[in-house]
PDB file of C-alpha atoms in Angstrom:
ATOM      1  CA  MET A  18       0.856  -0.114  -4.776  1.00  0.00           C
ATOM      2  CA  HIS A  19      -0.261  -3.740  -5.177  1.00  0.00           C
ATOM      3  CA  GLU A  20       3.306  -4.946  -4.882  1.00  0.00           C
ATOM      4  CA  LYS A  21       3.843  -2.916  -1.802  1.00  0.00           C
ATOM      5  CA  GLN A  22       0.817  -4.290  -0.170  1.00  0.00           C
ATOM      6  CA  HIS A  23       1.958  -7.863  -0.869  1.00  0.00           C
ATOM      7  CA  GLU A  24       5.290  -7.123   0.581  1.00  0.00           C
ATOM      8  CA  PHE A  25       3.755  -5.525   3.631  1.00  0.00           C
ATOM      9  CA  LYS A  26       1.438  -8.631   4.395  1.00  0.00           C
ATOM     10  CA  SER A  27       4.389 -11.040   4.019  1.00  0.00           C
ATOM     11  CA  ASN A  28       6.431  -8.932   6.386  1.00  0.00           C
ATOM     12  CA  LEU A  29       3.451  -9.022   8.938  1.00  0.00           C
ATOM     13  CA  GLU A  30       3.164 -12.740   8.734  1.00  0.00           C
ATOM     14  CA  GLU A  31       6.993 -13.157   9.397  1.00  0.00           C
ATOM     15  CA  SER A  32       6.909 -10.786  12.404  1.00  0.00           C
ATOM     16  CA  THR A  33       5.312 -10.696  15.848  1.00  0.00           C
ATOM     17  CA  GLY A  34       3.789  -7.332  15.808  1.00  0.00           C
ATOM     18  CA  HIS A  35       4.937  -5.761  19.071  1.00  0.00           C
ATOM     19  CA  VAL A  36       7.386  -8.482  19.568  1.00  0.00           C
ATOM     20  CA  GLY A  37       9.411  -7.515  16.634  1.00  0.00           C
ATOM     21  CA  GLU A  38      11.485 -10.677  15.881  1.00  0.00           C
ATOM     22  CA  ALA A  39      11.558 -13.361  13.197  1.00  0.00           C
ATOM     23  CA  VAL A  40       9.883 -16.636  14.050  1.00  0.00           C
ATOM     24  CA  SER A  41       9.820 -20.161  12.464  1.00  0.00           C
ATOM     25  CA  ALA A  42       6.410 -21.782  11.724  1.00  0.00           C
ATOM     26  CA  ILE A  43       5.088 -24.773  13.561  1.00  0.00           C
ATOM     27  CA  ASN A  44       2.786 -26.898  11.461  1.00  0.00           C
ATOM     28  CA  LEU A  45      -0.644 -26.642  13.095  1.00  0.00           C
ATOM     29  CA  ASP A  46      -4.109 -27.233  11.860  1.00  0.00           C
ATOM     30  CA  ARG A  47      -6.861 -25.748  14.174  1.00  0.00           C
ATOM     31  CA  ALA A  48     -10.462 -25.567  13.317  1.00  0.00           C
ATOM     32  CA  TRP A  49     -12.359 -22.569  14.709  1.00  0.00           C
ATOM     33  CA  SER A  50     -15.660 -21.490  13.140  1.00  0.00           C
ATOM     34  CA  ALA A  51     -16.661 -18.733  15.413  1.00  0.00           C
ATOM     35  CA  THR A  52     -18.505 -15.867  13.878  1.00  0.00           C
ATOM     36  CA  SER A  53     -20.118 -12.616  15.237  1.00  0.00           C
ATOM     37  CA  GLU A  54     -22.684 -10.090  14.041  1.00  0.00           C
ATOM     38  CA  SER A  55     -23.476  -6.601  15.383  1.00  0.00           C
ATOM     39  CA  THR A  56     -25.497  -3.598  14.427  1.00  0.00           C
ATOM     40  CA  ASP A  57     -24.840  -0.114  15.769  1.00  0.00           C
ATOM     41  CA  HIS A  58     -25.859   3.440  15.279  1.00  0.00           C
ATOM     42  CA  ILE A  59     -23.142   5.753  13.925  1.00  0.00           C
ATOM     43  CA  SER A  60     -24.020   8.334  16.492  1.00  0.00           C
ATOM     44  CA  LEU A  61     -22.896  11.963  16.218  1.00  0.00           C
ATOM     45  CA  THR A  62     -22.168  12.144  19.893  1.00  0.00           C
ATOM     46  CA  ARG A  63     -19.507   9.425  19.645  1.00  0.00           C
ATOM     47  CA  ALA A  64     -17.992  10.782  16.497  1.00  0.00           C
ATOM     48  CA  GLU A  65     -17.800  14.232  18.357  1.00  0.00           C
ATOM     49  CA  ALA A  66     -16.143  12.699  21.362  1.00  0.00           C
ATOM     50  CA  LEU A  67     -13.466  10.996  19.226  1.00  0.00           C
ATOM     51  CA  ALA A  68     -13.018  14.157  17.416  1.00  0.00           C
ATOM     52  CA  ALA A  69     -12.007  15.907  20.795  1.00  0.00           C
ATOM     53  CA  THR A  70      -9.992  13.046  21.853  1.00  0.00           C
ATOM     54  CA  LEU A  71      -7.788  13.397  18.654  1.00  0.00           C
ATOM     55  CA  ASP A  72      -7.757  17.231  18.907  1.00  0.00           C
ATOM     56  CA  ASP A  73      -9.298  17.166  15.535  1.00  0.00           C
ATOM     57  CA  GLY A  74     -10.335  20.819  14.736  1.00  0.00           C
ATOM     58  CA  ALA A  75     -13.350  19.908  12.582  1.00  0.00           C
ATOM     59  CA  ARG A  76     -16.410  19.228  14.569  1.00  0.00           C
ATOM     60  CA  PRO A  77     -18.530  16.333  12.858  1.00  0.00           C
ATOM     61  CA  ALA A  78     -22.282  16.864  11.932  1.00  0.00           C
ATOM     62  CA  ALA A  79     -25.031  14.600  11.329  1.00  0.00           C
ATOM     63  CA  GLY A  80     -24.968  13.448   7.649  1.00  0.00           C
ATOM     64  CA  ASP A  81     -21.195  13.873   7.388  1.00  0.00           C
ATOM     65  CA  PRO A  82     -19.033  10.957   6.284  1.00  0.00           C
ATOM     66  CA  LEU A  83     -17.443   9.168   9.080  1.00  0.00           C
ATOM     67  CA  PRO A  84     -13.522   9.440   8.896  1.00  0.00           C
ATOM     68  CA  GLU A  85     -11.745   6.253   8.046  1.00  0.00           C
ATOM     69  CA  LEU A  86     -10.886   4.000  11.060  1.00  0.00           C
ATOM     70  CA  TRP A  87     -13.336   5.887  13.246  1.00  0.00           C
ATOM     71  CA  HIS A  88     -15.606   2.852  13.011  1.00  0.00           C
ATOM     72  CA  TRP A  89     -13.447   1.122  15.406  1.00  0.00           C
ATOM     73  CA  THR A  90     -15.380   3.115  18.141  1.00  0.00           C
ATOM     74  CA  PHE A  91     -18.579   1.405  17.055  1.00  0.00           C
ATOM     75  CA  PHE A  92     -19.571  -2.295  17.017  1.00  0.00           C
ATOM     76  CA  TRP A  93     -18.485  -2.936  20.617  1.00  0.00           C
ATOM     77  CA  PRO A  94     -18.081  -6.485  21.839  1.00  0.00           C
ATOM     78  CA  ILE A  95     -20.316  -6.299  24.822  1.00  0.00           C
ATOM     79  CA  THR A  96     -18.957  -8.538  27.683  1.00  0.00           C
ATOM     80  CA  ALA A  97     -20.171  -8.654  31.145  1.00  0.00           C
ATOM     81  CA  THR A  98     -17.499  -7.619  33.792  1.00  0.00           C
ATOM     82  CA  ASN A  99     -17.528 -11.175  35.165  1.00  0.00           C
ATOM     83  CA  GLY A 100     -16.758 -12.260  31.640  1.00  0.00           C
ATOM     84  CA  LEU A 101     -13.400 -10.558  31.569  1.00  0.00           C
ATOM     85  CA  GLY A 102      -9.968 -12.100  32.256  1.00  0.00           C
ATOM     86  CA  THR A 103      -7.354 -10.835  34.605  1.00  0.00           C
ATOM     87  CA  ASP A 104      -5.929  -8.607  31.791  1.00  0.00           C
ATOM     88  CA  GLY A 105      -9.197  -6.985  31.285  1.00  0.00           C
ATOM     89  CA  HIS A 106      -9.849  -8.595  27.895  1.00  0.00           C
ATOM     90  CA  PRO A 107     -12.913 -10.829  27.282  1.00  0.00           C
ATOM     91  CA  LYS A 108     -12.132 -14.273  28.224  1.00  0.00           C
ATOM     92  CA  LYS A 109     -10.853 -16.363  25.316  1.00  0.00           C
ATOM     93  CA  GLY A 110     -12.870 -19.381  23.990  1.00  0.00           C
ATOM     94  CA  ALA A 111     -16.093 -17.647  22.911  1.00  0.00           C
ATOM     95  CA  PHE A 112     -15.276 -15.749  19.723  1.00  0.00           C
ATOM     96  CA  LEU A 113     -11.592 -15.679  19.942  1.00  0.00           C
ATOM     97  CA  PRO A 114      -9.858 -19.074  20.468  1.00  0.00           C
ATOM     98  CA  ASP A 115      -7.909 -20.042  23.551  1.00  0.00           C
ATOM     99  CA  LEU A 116      -4.343 -21.100  22.326  1.00  0.00           C
ATOM    100  CA  GLY A 117      -2.917 -21.379  25.982  1.00  0.00           C
ATOM    101  CA  LEU A 118      -1.168 -18.090  25.570  1.00  0.00           C
ATOM    102  CA  PRO A 119      -2.278 -15.476  28.100  1.00  0.00           C
ATOM    103  CA  ARG A 120      -1.135 -12.193  26.583  1.00  0.00           C
ATOM    104  CA  ARG A 121      -2.960 -10.777  23.625  1.00  0.00           C
ATOM    105  CA  MET A 122      -2.560  -7.559  21.506  1.00  0.00           C
ATOM    106  CA  TRP A 123      -3.711  -6.232  18.178  1.00  0.00           C
ATOM    107  CA  ALA A 124      -0.595  -6.428  15.862  1.00  0.00           C
ATOM    108  CA  GLY A 125      -1.870  -4.975  12.635  1.00  0.00           C
ATOM    109  CA  GLY A 126      -4.169  -5.105   9.845  1.00  0.00           C
ATOM    110  CA  ARG A 127      -5.393  -4.325   6.196  1.00  0.00           C
ATOM    111  CA  LEU A 128      -8.625  -2.440   5.269  1.00  0.00           C
ATOM    112  CA  LYS A 129     -10.409  -1.541   2.034  1.00  0.00           C
ATOM    113  CA  PHE A 130     -12.709   1.553   2.143  1.00  0.00           C
ATOM    114  CA  HIS A 131     -15.299   1.411  -0.568  1.00  0.00           C
ATOM    115  CA  ARG A 132     -17.255   4.289   0.609  1.00  0.00           C
ATOM    116  CA  SER A 133     -17.786   6.287   3.965  1.00  0.00           C
ATOM    117  CA  LEU A 134     -20.312   5.357   6.596  1.00  0.00           C
ATOM    118  CA  GLU A 135     -22.670   8.203   7.189  1.00  0.00           C
ATOM    119  CA  ILE A 136     -22.966   9.722  10.794  1.00  0.00           C
ATOM    120  CA  GLY A 137     -26.484   9.370  11.983  1.00  0.00           C
ATOM    121  CA  LYS A 138     -27.177   6.145  10.126  1.00  0.00           C
ATOM    122  CA  ALA A 139     -27.177   2.487  11.183  1.00  0.00           C
ATOM    123  CA  ALA A 140     -24.594   0.132  10.046  1.00  0.00           C
ATOM    124  CA  SER A 141     -23.723  -3.685  10.704  1.00  0.00           C
ATOM    125  CA  ARG A 142     -20.462  -5.786  11.053  1.00  0.00           C
ATOM    126  CA  ASP A 143     -20.127  -9.320  10.354  1.00  0.00           C
ATOM    127  CA  SER A 144     -16.978 -11.042  11.832  1.00  0.00           C
ATOM    128  CA  LYS A 145     -15.294 -14.419  11.479  1.00  0.00           C
ATOM    129  CA  ILE A 146     -12.037 -16.046  12.302  1.00  0.00           C
ATOM    130  CA  THR A 147     -10.204 -16.686   9.111  1.00  0.00           C
ATOM    131  CA  LYS A 148      -6.752 -17.915  10.043  1.00  0.00           C
ATOM    132  CA  ILE A 149      -4.933 -19.314  13.214  1.00  0.00           C
ATOM    133  CA  THR A 150      -1.176 -20.183  13.261  1.00  0.00           C
ATOM    134  CA  GLU A 151       1.302 -20.877  15.973  1.00  0.00           C
ATOM    135  CA  LYS A 152       4.997 -20.234  15.787  1.00  0.00           C
ATOM    136  CA  SER A 153       7.985 -20.467  17.973  1.00  0.00           C
ATOM    137  CA  GLY A 154      10.382 -17.393  18.383  1.00  0.00           C
ATOM    138  CA  ARG A 155      13.158 -16.453  20.618  1.00  0.00           C
ATOM    139  CA  THR A 156      10.938 -15.444  23.440  1.00  0.00           C
ATOM    140  CA  GLY A 157       8.807 -18.549  23.211  1.00  0.00           C
ATOM    141  CA  ARG A 158       5.440 -19.656  21.726  1.00  0.00           C
ATOM    142  CA  LEU A 159       3.499 -17.142  19.779  1.00  0.00           C
ATOM    143  CA  GLY A 160       0.008 -17.329  18.267  1.00  0.00           C
ATOM    144  CA  PHE A 161      -1.579 -15.313  15.318  1.00  0.00           C
ATOM    145  CA  VAL A 162      -5.187 -15.169  14.708  1.00  0.00           C
ATOM    146  CA  THR A 163      -6.776 -13.085  11.705  1.00  0.00           C
ATOM    147  CA  VAL A 164     -10.286 -11.801  12.041  1.00  0.00           C
ATOM    148  CA  THR A 165     -12.113 -10.687   8.891  1.00  0.00           C
ATOM    149  CA  HIS A 166     -14.719  -8.046   9.326  1.00  0.00           C
ATOM    150  CA  ARG A 167     -17.208  -6.787   6.713  1.00  0.00           C
ATOM    151  CA  VAL A 168     -19.046  -3.418   7.572  1.00  0.00           C
ATOM    152  CA  THR A 169     -22.300  -2.748   5.676  1.00  0.00           C
ATOM    153  CA  ASP A 170     -25.064  -0.263   5.629  1.00  0.00           C
ATOM    154  CA  GLU A 171     -28.371   0.355   3.676  1.00  0.00           C
ATOM    155  CA  CYS A 172     -26.238   0.870   0.471  1.00  0.00           C
ATOM    156  CA  GLY A 173     -24.132  -2.228   0.893  1.00  0.00           C
ATOM    157  CA  VAL A 174     -20.466  -3.089   1.781  1.00  0.00           C
ATOM    158  CA  ALA A 175     -18.490  -0.003   3.078  1.00  0.00           C
ATOM    159  CA  ILE A 176     -15.482  -1.454   4.699  1.00  0.00           C
ATOM    160  CA  GLU A 177     -13.601  -4.732   4.340  1.00  0.00           C
ATOM    161  CA  GLU A 178     -10.965  -5.337   7.132  1.00  0.00           C
ATOM    162  CA  GLU A 179      -8.436  -7.990   8.144  1.00  0.00           C
ATOM    163  CA  GLN A 180      -7.419  -7.704  11.864  1.00  0.00           C
ATOM    164  CA  ASP A 181      -4.263  -9.607  13.078  1.00  0.00           C
ATOM    165  CA  ILE A 182      -4.062 -10.379  16.733  1.00  0.00           C
ATOM    166  CA  VAL A 183      -0.940 -11.766  18.368  1.00  0.00           C
ATOM    167  CA  TYR A 184      -0.858 -14.057  21.253  1.00  0.00           C
ATOM    168  CA  ARG A 185       2.174 -14.413  23.754  1.00  0.00           C
ATOM    169  CA  GLU A 186       3.440 -16.387  26.700  1.00  0.00           C
ATOM    170  CA  ALA A 187       3.324 -14.787  30.129  1.00  0.00           C
ATOM    171  CA  TYR A 188       5.754 -12.196  30.829  1.00  0.00           C
ATOM    172  CA  ALA A 189       9.012 -13.526  32.592  1.00  0.00           C
ATOM    173  CA  PRO A 190      11.396 -11.132  34.178  1.00  0.00           C
ATOM    174  CA  GLY A 191      14.902 -10.860  32.643  1.00  0.00           C
ATOM    175  CA  THR A 192      13.542 -11.786  29.130  1.00  0.00           C
ATOM    176  CA  PRO A 193      15.703  -9.911  26.624  1.00  0.00           C
ATOM    177  CA  GLU A 194      13.895  -7.097  24.533  1.00  0.00           C
ATOM    178  CA  PRO A 195      13.929  -7.321  20.773  1.00  0.00           C
ATOM    179  CA  SER A 196      16.569  -5.059  19.142  1.00  0.00           C
ATOM    180  CA  PRO A 197      14.717  -1.877  18.100  1.00  0.00           C
ATOM    181  CA  THR A 198      14.586  -0.700  14.400  1.00  0.00           C
ATOM    182  CA  ALA A 199      15.427   2.906  13.484  1.00  0.00           C
ATOM    183  CA  ALA A 200      12.668   4.926  11.913  1.00  0.00           C
ATOM    184  CA  PRO A 201      13.005   6.486   8.556  1.00  0.00           C
ATOM    185  CA  SER A 202      14.372  10.043   8.647  1.00  0.00           C
ATOM    186  CA  GLY A 203      12.571  13.018   7.491  1.00  0.00           C
ATOM    187  CA  GLY A 204       9.001  12.776   6.167  1.00  0.00           C
ATOM    188  CA  ALA A 205       7.114  15.391   4.295  1.00  0.00           C
ATOM    189  CA  TRP A 206       4.149  15.227   6.742  1.00  0.00           C
ATOM    190  CA  GLN A 207       5.012  15.303  10.590  1.00  0.00           C
ATOM    191  CA  ARG A 208       3.095  15.778  13.615  1.00  0.00           C
ATOM    192  CA  GLU A 209       4.141  15.529  17.286  1.00  0.00           C
ATOM    193  CA  ILE A 210       1.762  13.733  19.618  1.00  0.00           C
ATOM    194  CA  VAL A 211       1.873  14.008  23.362  1.00  0.00           C
ATOM    195  CA  PRO A 212       0.012  11.100  24.966  1.00  0.00           C
ATOM    196  CA  THR A 213      -1.626  11.576  28.404  1.00  0.00           C
ATOM    197  CA  GLU A 214      -3.417   9.347  30.663  1.00  0.00           C
ATOM    198  CA  THR A 215      -6.580  11.205  29.834  1.00  0.00           C
ATOM    199  CA  MET A 216      -6.127  10.453  26.115  1.00  0.00           C
ATOM    200  CA  LEU A 217      -5.647   6.772  26.742  1.00  0.00           C
ATOM    201  CA  PHE A 218      -8.745   6.764  29.081  1.00  0.00           C
ATOM    202  CA  ARG A 219     -10.836   8.589  26.481  1.00  0.00           C
ATOM    203  CA  TYR A 220      -9.878   6.115  23.666  1.00  0.00           C
ATOM    204  CA  SER A 221     -10.426   2.988  26.038  1.00  0.00           C
ATOM    205  CA  ALA A 222     -13.859   4.247  26.854  1.00  0.00           C
ATOM    206  CA  LEU A 223     -14.837   5.251  23.190  1.00  0.00           C
ATOM    207  CA  THR A 224     -13.592   1.663  22.036  1.00  0.00           C
ATOM    208  CA  PHE A 225     -14.925  -0.125  25.062  1.00  0.00           C
ATOM    209  CA  ASN A 226     -11.463  -1.656  25.542  1.00  0.00           C
ATOM    210  CA  SER A 227     -10.683  -2.618  29.154  1.00  0.00           C
ATOM    211  CA  HIS A 228      -7.203  -4.089  28.440  1.00  0.00           C
ATOM    212  CA  ARG A 229      -5.368  -3.079  31.711  1.00  0.00           C
ATOM    213  CA  ILE A 230      -2.003  -2.095  29.967  1.00  0.00           C
ATOM    214  CA  HIS A 231      -3.854   1.101  28.902  1.00  0.00           C
ATOM    215  CA  TYR A 232      -4.812   2.399  32.384  1.00  0.00           C
ATOM    216  CA  ASP A 233      -3.313   0.124  35.250  1.00  0.00           C
ATOM    217  CA  ARG A 234       0.266   1.099  35.464  1.00  0.00           C
ATOM    218  CA  ASP A 235       1.102  -1.474  38.245  1.00  0.00           C
ATOM    219  CA  TYR A 236      -0.369  -4.130  36.032  1.00  0.00           C
ATOM    220  CA  ALA A 237       1.497  -3.057  32.792  1.00  0.00           C
ATOM    221  CA  ILE A 238       4.801  -2.947  34.512  1.00  0.00           C
ATOM    222  CA  ALA A 239       4.521  -6.040  36.876  1.00  0.00           C
ATOM    223  CA  GLU A 240       2.444  -8.506  34.779  1.00  0.00           C
ATOM    224  CA  GLU A 241       3.267  -7.632  31.173  1.00  0.00           C
ATOM    225  CA  GLY A 242       6.781  -6.080  31.427  1.00  0.00           C
ATOM    226  CA  TYR A 243       6.150  -2.654  30.074  1.00  0.00           C
ATOM    227  CA  PRO A 244       8.057   0.391  31.449  1.00  0.00           C
ATOM    228  CA  ASN A 245       4.803   2.535  31.515  1.00  0.00           C
ATOM    229  CA  LEU A 246       1.071   2.527  30.202  1.00  0.00           C
ATOM    230  CA  VAL A 247       1.011   1.433  26.578  1.00  0.00           C
ATOM    231  CA  VAL A 248      -0.685   3.768  23.903  1.00  0.00           C
ATOM    232  CA  HIS A 249      -3.293   1.759  21.944  1.00  0.00           C
ATOM    233  CA  GLY A 250      -2.013   0.423  18.549  1.00  0.00           C
ATOM    234  CA  PRO A 251      -5.250   1.334  16.840  1.00  0.00           C
ATOM    235  CA  LEU A 252      -5.034   4.781  18.351  1.00  0.00           C
ATOM    236  CA  VAL A 253      -1.530   5.249  16.726  1.00  0.00           C
ATOM    237  CA  ALA A 254      -2.917   3.821  13.476  1.00  0.00           C
ATOM    238  CA  THR A 255      -5.889   6.357  13.574  1.00  0.00           C
ATOM    239  CA  LEU A 256      -3.574   9.215  14.164  1.00  0.00           C
ATOM    240  CA  LEU A 257      -1.312   8.092  11.161  1.00  0.00           C
ATOM    241  CA  LEU A 258      -4.340   8.067   8.967  1.00  0.00           C
ATOM    242  CA  ASP A 259      -5.494  11.286  10.281  1.00  0.00           C
ATOM    243  CA  LEU A 260      -2.246  12.763   9.172  1.00  0.00           C
ATOM    244  CA  VAL A 261      -3.068  11.743   5.604  1.00  0.00           C
ATOM    245  CA  ARG A 262      -6.728  13.392   5.916  1.00  0.00           C
ATOM    246  CA  ARG A 263      -5.045  16.544   7.232  1.00  0.00           C
ATOM    247  CA  ASN A 264      -2.783  16.645   4.322  1.00  0.00           C
ATOM    248  CA  THR A 265      -4.891  15.448   1.499  1.00  0.00           C
ATOM    249  CA  PRO A 266      -8.432  16.780   2.350  1.00  0.00           C
ATOM    250  CA  ASN A 267      -9.780  16.488  -1.229  1.00  0.00           C
ATOM    251  CA  LEU A 268      -8.690  12.956  -1.757  1.00  0.00           C
ATOM    252  CA  ALA A 269     -10.423   9.702  -0.766  1.00  0.00           C
ATOM    253  CA  ILE A 270      -8.652   7.117   1.249  1.00  0.00           C
ATOM    254  CA  LYS A 271      -9.120   3.821  -0.506  1.00  0.00           C
ATOM    255  CA  SER A 272      -6.977   1.313   1.424  1.00  0.00           C
ATOM    256  CA  PHE A 273      -4.714   1.210   4.566  1.00  0.00           C
ATOM    257  CA  SER A 274      -2.355  -1.209   6.025  1.00  0.00           C
ATOM    258  CA  PHE A 275      -0.458  -1.220   9.235  1.00  0.00           C
ATOM    259  CA  ARG A 276       1.828  -3.068  11.535  1.00  0.00           C
ATOM    260  CA  ALA A 277       2.860  -2.409  14.990  1.00  0.00           C
ATOM    261  CA  VAL A 278       6.718  -2.930  15.397  1.00  0.00           C
ATOM    262  CA  ARG A 279       7.416  -1.603  19.003  1.00  0.00           C
ATOM    263  CA  PRO A 280       5.197  -0.445  21.828  1.00  0.00           C
ATOM    264  CA  THR A 281       4.398   3.290  22.059  1.00  0.00           C
ATOM    265  CA  LEU A 282       4.660   4.245  25.784  1.00  0.00           C
ATOM    266  CA  LEU A 283       3.236   6.957  27.846  1.00  0.00           C
ATOM    267  CA  GLY A 284       5.714   9.419  29.397  1.00  0.00           C
ATOM    268  CA  HIS A 285       7.273  10.883  25.989  1.00  0.00           C
ATOM    269  CA  ALA A 286       6.081  12.518  22.850  1.00  0.00           C
ATOM    270  CA  PHE A 287       5.993  10.413  19.610  1.00  0.00           C
ATOM    271  CA  MET A 288       5.897  11.411  16.081  1.00  0.00           C
ATOM    272  CA  VAL A 289       3.500  10.303  13.187  1.00  0.00           C
ATOM    273  CA  CYS A 290       5.109  10.951   9.731  1.00  0.00           C
ATOM    274  CA  GLY A 291       4.194  10.438   6.185  1.00  0.00           C
ATOM    275  CA  GLU A 292       5.846  10.542   2.783  1.00  0.00           C
ATOM    276  CA  PRO A 293       3.450  10.782  -0.225  1.00  0.00           C
ATOM    277  CA  GLY A 294       4.501   8.739  -3.305  1.00  0.00           C
ATOM    278  CA  VAL A 295       5.521  10.176  -6.616  1.00  0.00           C
ATOM    279  CA  ASP A 296       2.566   8.554  -8.129  1.00  0.00           C
ATOM    280  CA  GLY A 297       0.261  10.851  -6.088  1.00  0.00           C
ATOM    281  CA  LYS A 298      -1.813   7.717  -5.029  1.00  0.00           C
ATOM    282  CA  SER A 299       0.334   6.050  -2.223  1.00  0.00           C
ATOM    283  CA  VAL A 300       1.494   7.331   1.125  1.00  0.00           C
ATOM    284  CA  GLU A 301       4.303   5.618   3.206  1.00  0.00           C
ATOM    285  CA  LEU A 302       3.384   6.223   6.933  1.00  0.00           C
ATOM    286  CA  TRP A 303       5.343   5.586  10.147  1.00  0.00           C
ATOM    287  CA  ALA A 304       5.398   6.392  13.870  1.00  0.00           C
ATOM    288  CA  LYS A 305       8.456   6.732  15.917  1.00  0.00           C
ATOM    289  CA  ASP A 306       9.139   7.248  19.587  1.00  0.00           C
ATOM    290  CA  ASP A 307      11.225   9.969  21.373  1.00  0.00           C
ATOM    291  CA  GLU A 308      14.434   8.037  20.706  1.00  0.00           C
ATOM    292  CA  GLY A 309      13.773   7.755  17.088  1.00  0.00           C
ATOM    293  CA  TRP A 310      12.945   4.039  17.055  1.00  0.00           C
ATOM    294  CA  LEU A 311      10.158   2.689  14.891  1.00  0.00           C
ATOM    295  CA  THR A 312       6.929   1.916  16.549  1.00  0.00           C
ATOM    296  CA  MET A 313       4.465   1.362  13.720  1.00  0.00           C
ATOM    297  CA  ARG A 314       4.654   1.207   9.879  1.00  0.00           C
ATOM    298  CA  ALA A 315       1.766   1.776   7.449  1.00  0.00           C
ATOM    299  CA  GLU A 316       0.679   2.497   3.959  1.00  0.00           C
ATOM    300  CA  ALA A 317      -2.244   4.252   2.645  1.00  0.00           C
ATOM    301  CA  GLU A 318      -3.615   4.430  -1.003  1.00  0.00           C
ATOM    302  CA  VAL A 319      -5.662   7.630  -2.035  1.00  0.00           C
ATOM    303  CA  GLU A 320      -7.662   8.618  -4.944  1.00  0.00           C
TER     304      GLU A 320
END
């Protein structure tokens, strides 16, 4: 499993997440020491709302362990409306650096789960920028920012996370699309997801995510070049890990790594798939669109 995780991280650093192309590095040293701290109450109401959004049959209760990745609906970055950019994201230059690249998306990440947060209890998250690189690819300049999070509660560290954000140049009509990658065939575990505007709206609300590509179709098409609204990468990742929970309810999830390969778009069903390893401890995961193209690749470790 450790070798797979190392390979996964190398692949992420040599890709552009949703861009899906190889790039060559530019030597660049940038100093950015921004940090952020937030405390939140792991409320039952918000956990119930996410369960309903995901069509999770089990209704959470106070005192239950919070399912893995559901912490993404907490620790909101509270930004006033006049502090948002034209894309709906908080303006760059406060916590996240401004690299002179207007488009920004979550490309992937790595998480270690030491134990579960408890619904009904308080928790805190410390965040800091740990890596900034700029590269050039076939579609122009690219920026990569790694944010490290540490989530703690009254018992100590619960979650350690590295989040990878990709910055891109403005959309230019006529820019060729990267060649898609065929998803693996089969998969012992499979679930079809039919995304709707309501699902995207609910997830945006639960994560306080105002990025317009998830709810403003005209903006998504004209300004960012997508054919339709984009399903949140973290939502797809959550559905992938939810597939593990549904199929291994008696096992604990210890780690999770994911990388966005291609946008998942509204208008068509997509599949989340999983193949447990022969060692009984690792699970290969992937999402694919209605044409069979790979949209996200992930790995989980269970115990």
